[in-house]
PDB file of C-alpha atoms in Angstrom:
ATOM      1  CA  MET A 622       7.654  -9.756 -22.867  1.00  0.00           C
ATOM      2  CA  ASN A 623       4.039  -8.699 -23.402  1.00  0.00           C
ATOM      3  CA  ASP A 624       2.570  -8.287 -19.933  1.00  0.00           C
ATOM      4  CA  THR A 625      -0.828  -6.782 -19.232  1.00  0.00           C
ATOM      5  CA  LEU A 626      -0.234  -3.830 -16.883  1.00  0.00           C
ATOM      6  CA  VAL A 627      -3.208  -2.557 -14.881  1.00  0.00           C
ATOM      7  CA  THR A 628      -3.818   0.173 -12.325  1.00  0.00           C
ATOM      8  CA  LEU A 629      -6.514  -0.466  -9.723  1.00  0.00           C
ATOM      9  CA  VAL A 630      -8.035   1.885  -7.160  1.00  0.00           C
ATOM     10  CA  GLY A 631      -9.669   0.295  -4.126  1.00  0.00           C
ATOM     11  CA  ASN A 632      -9.157  -0.795  -0.511  1.00  0.00           C
ATOM     12  CA  ALA A 633      -6.977  -3.336   1.283  1.00  0.00           C
ATOM     13  CA  ALA A 634      -9.425  -6.130   2.166  1.00  0.00           C
ATOM     14  CA  THR A 635      -7.012  -8.134   4.336  1.00  0.00           C
ATOM     15  CA  GLY A 636      -3.838  -7.472   6.249  1.00  0.00           C
ATOM     16  CA  VAL A 637      -0.514  -7.879   4.485  1.00  0.00           C
ATOM     17  CA  GLU A 638       1.026 -11.326   4.980  1.00  0.00           C
ATOM     18  CA  PHE A 639       4.821 -11.048   4.820  1.00  0.00           C
ATOM     19  CA  ARG A 640       7.304 -13.925   4.573  1.00  0.00           C
ATOM     20  CA  GLU A 641      11.048 -14.103   4.101  1.00  0.00           C
ATOM     21  CA  THR A 642      12.085 -16.339   1.206  1.00  0.00           C
ATOM     22  CA  ALA A 643      15.444 -17.456  -0.164  1.00  0.00           C
ATOM     23  CA  THR A 644      15.309 -14.693  -2.805  1.00  0.00           C
ATOM     24  CA  GLY A 645      14.041 -11.938  -0.477  1.00  0.00           C
ATOM     25  CA  GLY A 646      10.741 -10.907   1.053  1.00  0.00           C
ATOM     26  CA  MET A 647       7.311 -11.847  -0.306  1.00  0.00           C
ATOM     27  CA  ALA A 648       4.031 -10.212   0.642  1.00  0.00           C
ATOM     28  CA  ARG A 649       0.423 -10.703  -0.359  1.00  0.00           C
ATOM     29  CA  PHE A 650      -2.940  -9.219   0.496  1.00  0.00           C
ATOM     30  CA  ARG A 651      -6.463  -9.170  -0.894  1.00  0.00           C
ATOM     31  CA  PHE A 652      -7.605  -6.011  -2.630  1.00  0.00           C
ATOM     32  CA  ALA A 653     -11.231  -4.954  -3.123  1.00  0.00           C
ATOM     33  CA  VAL A 654     -12.385  -2.712  -5.982  1.00  0.00           C
ATOM     34  CA  THR A 655     -15.957  -1.428  -5.915  1.00  0.00           C
ATOM     35  CA  PRO A 656     -17.164   0.812  -8.756  1.00  0.00           C
ATOM     36  CA  ARG A 657     -19.491   3.691  -7.800  1.00  0.00           C
ATOM     37  CA  ARG A 658     -22.041   5.102 -10.185  1.00  0.00           C
ATOM     38  CA  TRP A 659     -24.398   8.066 -10.047  1.00  0.00           C
ATOM     39  CA  ASP A 660     -28.022   6.862 -10.206  1.00  0.00           C
ATOM     40  CA  ARG A 661     -29.920   9.645 -11.993  1.00  0.00           C
ATOM     41  CA  GLU A 662     -33.337   8.321 -10.986  1.00  0.00           C
ATOM     42  CA  LYS A 663     -32.599   8.105  -7.254  1.00  0.00           C
ATOM     43  CA  GLN A 664     -30.190  11.073  -7.303  1.00  0.00           C
ATOM     44  CA  LEU A 665     -27.540   9.267  -5.231  1.00  0.00           C
ATOM     45  CA  TRP A 666     -24.370   7.238  -5.577  1.00  0.00           C
ATOM     46  CA  THR A 667     -24.722   3.446  -5.718  1.00  0.00           C
ATOM     47  CA  ASP A 668     -22.073   0.754  -5.353  1.00  0.00           C
ATOM     48  CA  GLY A 669     -21.513  -1.822  -8.073  1.00  0.00           C
ATOM     49  CA  HIS A 670     -20.291  -5.399  -7.690  1.00  0.00           C
ATOM     50  CA  THR A 671     -17.025  -5.675  -5.702  1.00  0.00           C
ATOM     51  CA  SER A 672     -14.134  -7.448  -7.436  1.00  0.00           C
ATOM     52  CA  PHE A 673     -11.381  -9.027  -5.343  1.00  0.00           C
ATOM     53  CA  TYR A 674      -7.758  -9.463  -6.397  1.00  0.00           C
ATOM     54  CA  THR A 675      -4.754 -11.026  -4.699  1.00  0.00           C
ATOM     55  CA  VAL A 676      -1.833  -8.608  -4.805  1.00  0.00           C
ATOM     56  CA  TRP A 677       1.656 -10.118  -4.684  1.00  0.00           C
ATOM     57  CA  ALA A 678       4.840  -8.127  -4.020  1.00  0.00           C
ATOM     58  CA  TRP A 679       8.481  -9.108  -3.790  1.00  0.00           C
ATOM     59  CA  ARG A 680      11.693  -7.904  -2.151  1.00  0.00           C
ATOM     60  CA  THR A 681      11.751  -4.246  -0.998  1.00  0.00           C
ATOM     61  CA  LEU A 682       8.179  -3.513  -2.070  1.00  0.00           C
ATOM     62  CA  ALA A 683       7.005  -6.491  -0.008  1.00  0.00           C
ATOM     63  CA  LEU A 684       8.861  -5.294   3.077  1.00  0.00           C
ATOM     64  CA  ASN A 685       7.597  -1.718   2.713  1.00  0.00           C
ATOM     65  CA  LEU A 686       4.010  -2.934   2.204  1.00  0.00           C
ATOM     66  CA  SER A 687       4.123  -4.900   5.436  1.00  0.00           C
ATOM     67  CA  GLY A 688       5.092  -1.757   7.337  1.00  0.00           C
ATOM     68  CA  SER A 689       2.697   0.610   5.579  1.00  0.00           C
ATOM     69  CA  VAL A 690      -0.671  -0.964   4.772  1.00  0.00           C
ATOM     70  CA  SER A 691      -3.557  -1.889   7.088  1.00  0.00           C
ATOM     71  CA  VAL A 692      -6.988  -3.363   6.400  1.00  0.00           C
ATOM     72  CA  GLY A 693      -9.446  -0.874   4.900  1.00  0.00           C
ATOM     73  CA  GLU A 694      -6.894   1.664   3.705  1.00  0.00           C
ATOM     74  CA  PRO A 695      -7.517   3.191   0.253  1.00  0.00           C
ATOM     75  CA  LEU A 696      -4.764   2.230  -2.189  1.00  0.00           C
ATOM     76  CA  VAL A 697      -3.678   2.518  -5.800  1.00  0.00           C
ATOM     77  CA  VAL A 698      -2.042  -0.686  -7.105  1.00  0.00           C
ATOM     78  CA  HIS A 699      -0.109  -0.846 -10.382  1.00  0.00           C
ATOM     79  CA  GLY A 700       1.186  -4.163 -11.679  1.00  0.00           C
ATOM     80  CA  ARG A 701       1.013  -7.170 -13.981  1.00  0.00           C
ATOM     81  CA  LEU A 702      -2.358  -8.886 -14.364  1.00  0.00           C
ATOM     82  CA  LYS A 703      -2.247 -12.682 -13.968  1.00  0.00           C
ATOM     83  CA  VAL A 704      -5.366 -14.839 -14.447  1.00  0.00           C
ATOM     84  CA  ARG A 705      -5.168 -18.496 -13.446  1.00  0.00           C
ATOM     85  CA  GLU A 706      -7.612 -21.351 -13.250  1.00  0.00           C
ATOM     86  CA  GLU A 707      -7.511 -24.188 -10.745  1.00  0.00           C
ATOM     87  CA  GLU A 708      -9.687 -27.150 -10.031  1.00  0.00           C
ATOM     88  CA  ARG A 709     -10.635 -27.464  -6.372  1.00  0.00           C
ATOM     89  CA  GLU A 710     -13.107 -29.977  -4.972  1.00  0.00           C
ATOM     90  CA  GLY A 711     -14.269 -30.855  -8.474  1.00  0.00           C
ATOM     91  CA  GLN A 712     -15.028 -27.240  -9.414  1.00  0.00           C
ATOM     92  CA  ARG A 713     -13.082 -25.082 -11.805  1.00  0.00           C
ATOM     93  CA  ARG A 714     -12.258 -21.717 -10.207  1.00  0.00           C
ATOM     94  CA  THR A 715     -10.691 -18.575 -11.664  1.00  0.00           C
ATOM     95  CA  PHE A 716      -8.278 -16.422  -9.663  1.00  0.00           C
ATOM     96  CA  VAL A 717      -7.083 -12.952 -10.617  1.00  0.00           C
ATOM     97  CA  ASP A 718      -3.712 -11.868  -9.241  1.00  0.00           C
ATOM     98  CA  ILE A 719      -1.749  -8.644  -9.545  1.00  0.00           C
ATOM     99  CA  GLU A 720       2.044  -8.840  -9.369  1.00  0.00           C
ATOM    100  CA  ALA A 721       2.627  -5.352  -7.962  1.00  0.00           C
ATOM    101  CA  VAL A 722       5.143  -2.976  -9.467  1.00  0.00           C
ATOM    102  CA  ALA A 723       4.042  -0.023  -7.311  1.00  0.00           C
ATOM    103  CA  VAL A 724       1.541   0.496  -4.478  1.00  0.00           C
ATOM    104  CA  GLY A 725       0.580   3.754  -2.803  1.00  0.00           C
ATOM    105  CA  HIS A 726      -2.121   5.309  -0.674  1.00  0.00           C
ATOM    106  CA  ASP A 727      -4.990   6.961  -2.560  1.00  0.00           C
ATOM    107  CA  LEU A 728      -4.522  10.646  -1.717  1.00  0.00           C
ATOM    108  CA  THR A 729      -7.975  11.591  -3.032  1.00  0.00           C
ATOM    109  CA  ARG A 730      -9.332  10.043   0.166  1.00  0.00           C
ATOM    110  CA  GLY A 731      -6.797  11.135   2.765  1.00  0.00           C
ATOM    111  CA  THR A 732      -3.259  12.281   3.468  1.00  0.00           C
ATOM    112  CA  ALA A 733      -0.060  10.316   3.904  1.00  0.00           C
ATOM    113  CA  ALA A 734       3.434  11.055   5.163  1.00  0.00           C
ATOM    114  CA  PHE A 735       6.162   9.425   3.091  1.00  0.00           C
ATOM    115  CA  ARG A 736       9.181   8.062   4.949  1.00  0.00           C
ATOM    116  CA  ARG A 737      12.245   7.063   2.965  1.00  0.00           C
ATOM    117  CA  VAL A 738      13.591   3.762   4.246  1.00  0.00           C
ATOM    118  CA  LEU A 739      17.246   3.749   5.124  1.00  0.00           C
ATOM    119  CA  ARG A 740      18.825   0.313   4.979  1.00  0.00           C
ATOM    120  CA  GLY A 741      19.571  -1.090   8.400  1.00  0.00           C
ATOM    121  CA  GLU A 742      16.658   0.674  10.170  1.00  0.00           C
ATOM    122  CA  PRO A 743      14.174  -2.166  10.745  1.00  0.00           C
ATOM    123  CA  ALA A 744      11.852   0.013  12.867  1.00  0.00           C
ATOM    124  CA  LEU A 745      10.813   1.921   9.712  1.00  0.00           C
ATOM    125  CA  THR A 746       9.598  -1.226   7.936  1.00  0.00           C
ATOM    126  CA  ALA A 747       8.221  -3.174  10.898  1.00  0.00           C
ATOM    127  CA  PRO A 748       4.699  -4.433  10.222  1.00  0.00           C
ATOM    128  CA  VAL A 749       1.878  -2.090  11.212  1.00  0.00           C
ATOM    129  CA  GLY A 750       0.978  -2.723  14.878  1.00  0.00           C
ATOM    130  CA  SER A 751       4.234  -4.599  15.522  1.00  0.00           C
ATOM    131  CA  VAL A 752       5.735  -4.387  19.008  1.00  0.00           C
ATOM    132  CA  ASP A 753       9.151  -3.885  17.391  1.00  0.00           C
ATOM    133  CA  ARG A 754       8.034  -0.624  15.781  1.00  0.00           C
ATOM    134  CA  THR A 755       8.928   2.420  17.840  1.00  0.00           C
ATOM    135  CA  ASP A 756       6.477   5.298  17.832  1.00  0.00           C
ATOM    136  CA  GLY A 757       7.675   8.815  18.426  1.00  0.00           C
ATOM    137  CA  PRO A 758       5.598  11.610  19.939  1.00  0.00           C
ATOM    138  CA  ASP A 759       3.774  12.187  16.647  1.00  0.00           C
ATOM    139  CA  GLY A 760       2.915   8.491  16.242  1.00  0.00           C
ATOM    140  CA  ALA A 761       4.778   8.302  12.943  1.00  0.00           C
ATOM    141  CA  GLY A 762       7.554   5.983  14.120  1.00  0.00           C
ATOM    142  CA  GLY A 763      11.141   6.763  14.931  1.00  0.00           C
ATOM    143  CA  SER A 764      12.820   7.656  18.167  1.00  0.00           C
ATOM    144  CA  ALA A 765      13.416  10.920  19.947  1.00  0.00           C
ATOM    145  CA  GLY A 766      16.730  12.512  19.213  1.00  0.00           C
ATOM    146  CA  PRO A 767      18.630  15.761  19.611  1.00  0.00           C
ATOM    147  CA  GLU A 768      17.134  17.189  16.391  1.00  0.00           C
ATOM    148  CA  GLY A 769      13.671  17.818  17.848  1.00  0.00           C
ATOM    149  CA  ALA A 770      10.955  15.173  17.941  1.00  0.00           C
ATOM    150  CA  ALA A 771      13.192  12.832  15.926  1.00  0.00           C
ATOM    151  CA  GLY A 772      16.621  12.874  14.356  1.00  0.00           C
ATOM    152  CA  PRO A 773      17.419  13.733  10.756  1.00  0.00           C
ATOM    153  CA  GLY A 774      16.225  11.163   8.250  1.00  0.00           C
ATOM    154  CA  VAL A 775      13.748   9.772  10.772  1.00  0.00           C
ATOM    155  CA  PRO A 776      10.015  10.346  10.353  1.00  0.00           C
ATOM    156  CA  GLY A 777       8.881  13.426  12.207  1.00  0.00           C
ATOM    157  CA  GLY A 778      12.377  14.906  12.169  1.00  0.00           C
ATOM    158  CA  SER A 779      13.112  18.474  11.267  1.00  0.00           C
ATOM    159  CA  GLY A 780      15.397  17.565   8.393  1.00  0.00           C
ATOM    160  CA  GLU A 781      15.890  15.027   5.683  1.00  0.00           C
ATOM    161  CA  ALA A 782      19.017  12.931   5.311  1.00  0.00           C
ATOM    162  CA  THR A 783      20.877  13.389   2.062  1.00  0.00           C
ATOM    163  CA  ARG A 784      23.486  11.125   0.546  1.00  0.00           C
ATOM    164  CA  SER A 785      26.284  13.168   2.093  1.00  0.00           C
ATOM    165  CA  GLY A 786      24.665  12.867   5.534  1.00  0.00           C
ATOM    166  CA  SER A 787      23.864  16.580   5.844  1.00  0.00           C
ATOM    167  CA  ARG A 788      20.375  17.876   6.691  1.00  0.00           C
ATOM    168  CA  ARG A 789      18.046  20.061   4.723  1.00  0.00           C
ATOM    169  CA  SER A 790      14.589  21.275   5.590  1.00  0.00           C
ATOM    170  CA  THR A 791      11.796  20.916   3.069  1.00  0.00           C
ATOM    171  CA  GLY A 792       8.551  22.795   2.623  1.00  0.00           C
ATOM    172  CA  ARG A 793       6.670  19.486   2.549  1.00  0.00           C
ATOM    173  CA  GLN A 794       7.861  18.669   6.054  1.00  0.00           C
ATOM    174  CA  LYS A 795       6.777  22.077   7.339  1.00  0.00           C
ATOM    175  CA  ALA A 796       3.367  21.680   5.682  1.00  0.00           C
ATOM    176  CA  GLY A 797       3.003  18.241   7.281  1.00  0.00           C
ATOM    177  CA  GLN A 798       3.905  19.662  10.690  1.00  0.00           C
ATOM    178  CA  GLU A 799       1.404  22.499  10.261  1.00  0.00           C
ATOM    179  CA  LEU A 800      -1.339  20.061   9.236  1.00  0.00           C
ATOM    180  CA  ALA A 801      -0.594  17.932  12.280  1.00  0.00           C
ATOM    181  CA  SER A 802      -1.057  20.945  14.576  1.00  0.00           C
ATOM    182  CA  VAL A 803      -4.416  22.021  13.144  1.00  0.00           C
ATOM    183  CA  PRO A 804      -7.284  20.852  15.441  1.00  0.00           C
TER     184      PRO A 804
END
């Protein structure tokens, strides 16, 4: 199939709406992309016209989006471009949708801490701000356990769960812990 794949860099304009369907989860949110250009005459950056897209995600990506993305966060969205036209109230309108293949935080504008989702741990994918989500002492989610701030395989823990269930420490985790302790 000849799909048009695009990669967009912008901000989440709305919260993620998540719904369970018969075939799995479905999520959608609006995404704003504003180009910035250097104005040589004024010697400053100026914003161009903002374009809005509706981003759709399915199954695991939809569930992970609902637990990871909040309004205003900078994101990179990669997916299939879909343009559709509808007639509403006598006017023809054009809508541009992105069927997401991958979504991630834009690390040129901040840092992020990746948490691998283990099946059967709903607290890791609970929607942002949900009362079901448990926050550990570092605010990253998870619960306190015997392995330090959190158990192995849980965000903020001192180890990472492997397929065999054993723990291993990674340099990335240490760097994240050091960054968290810097004032």
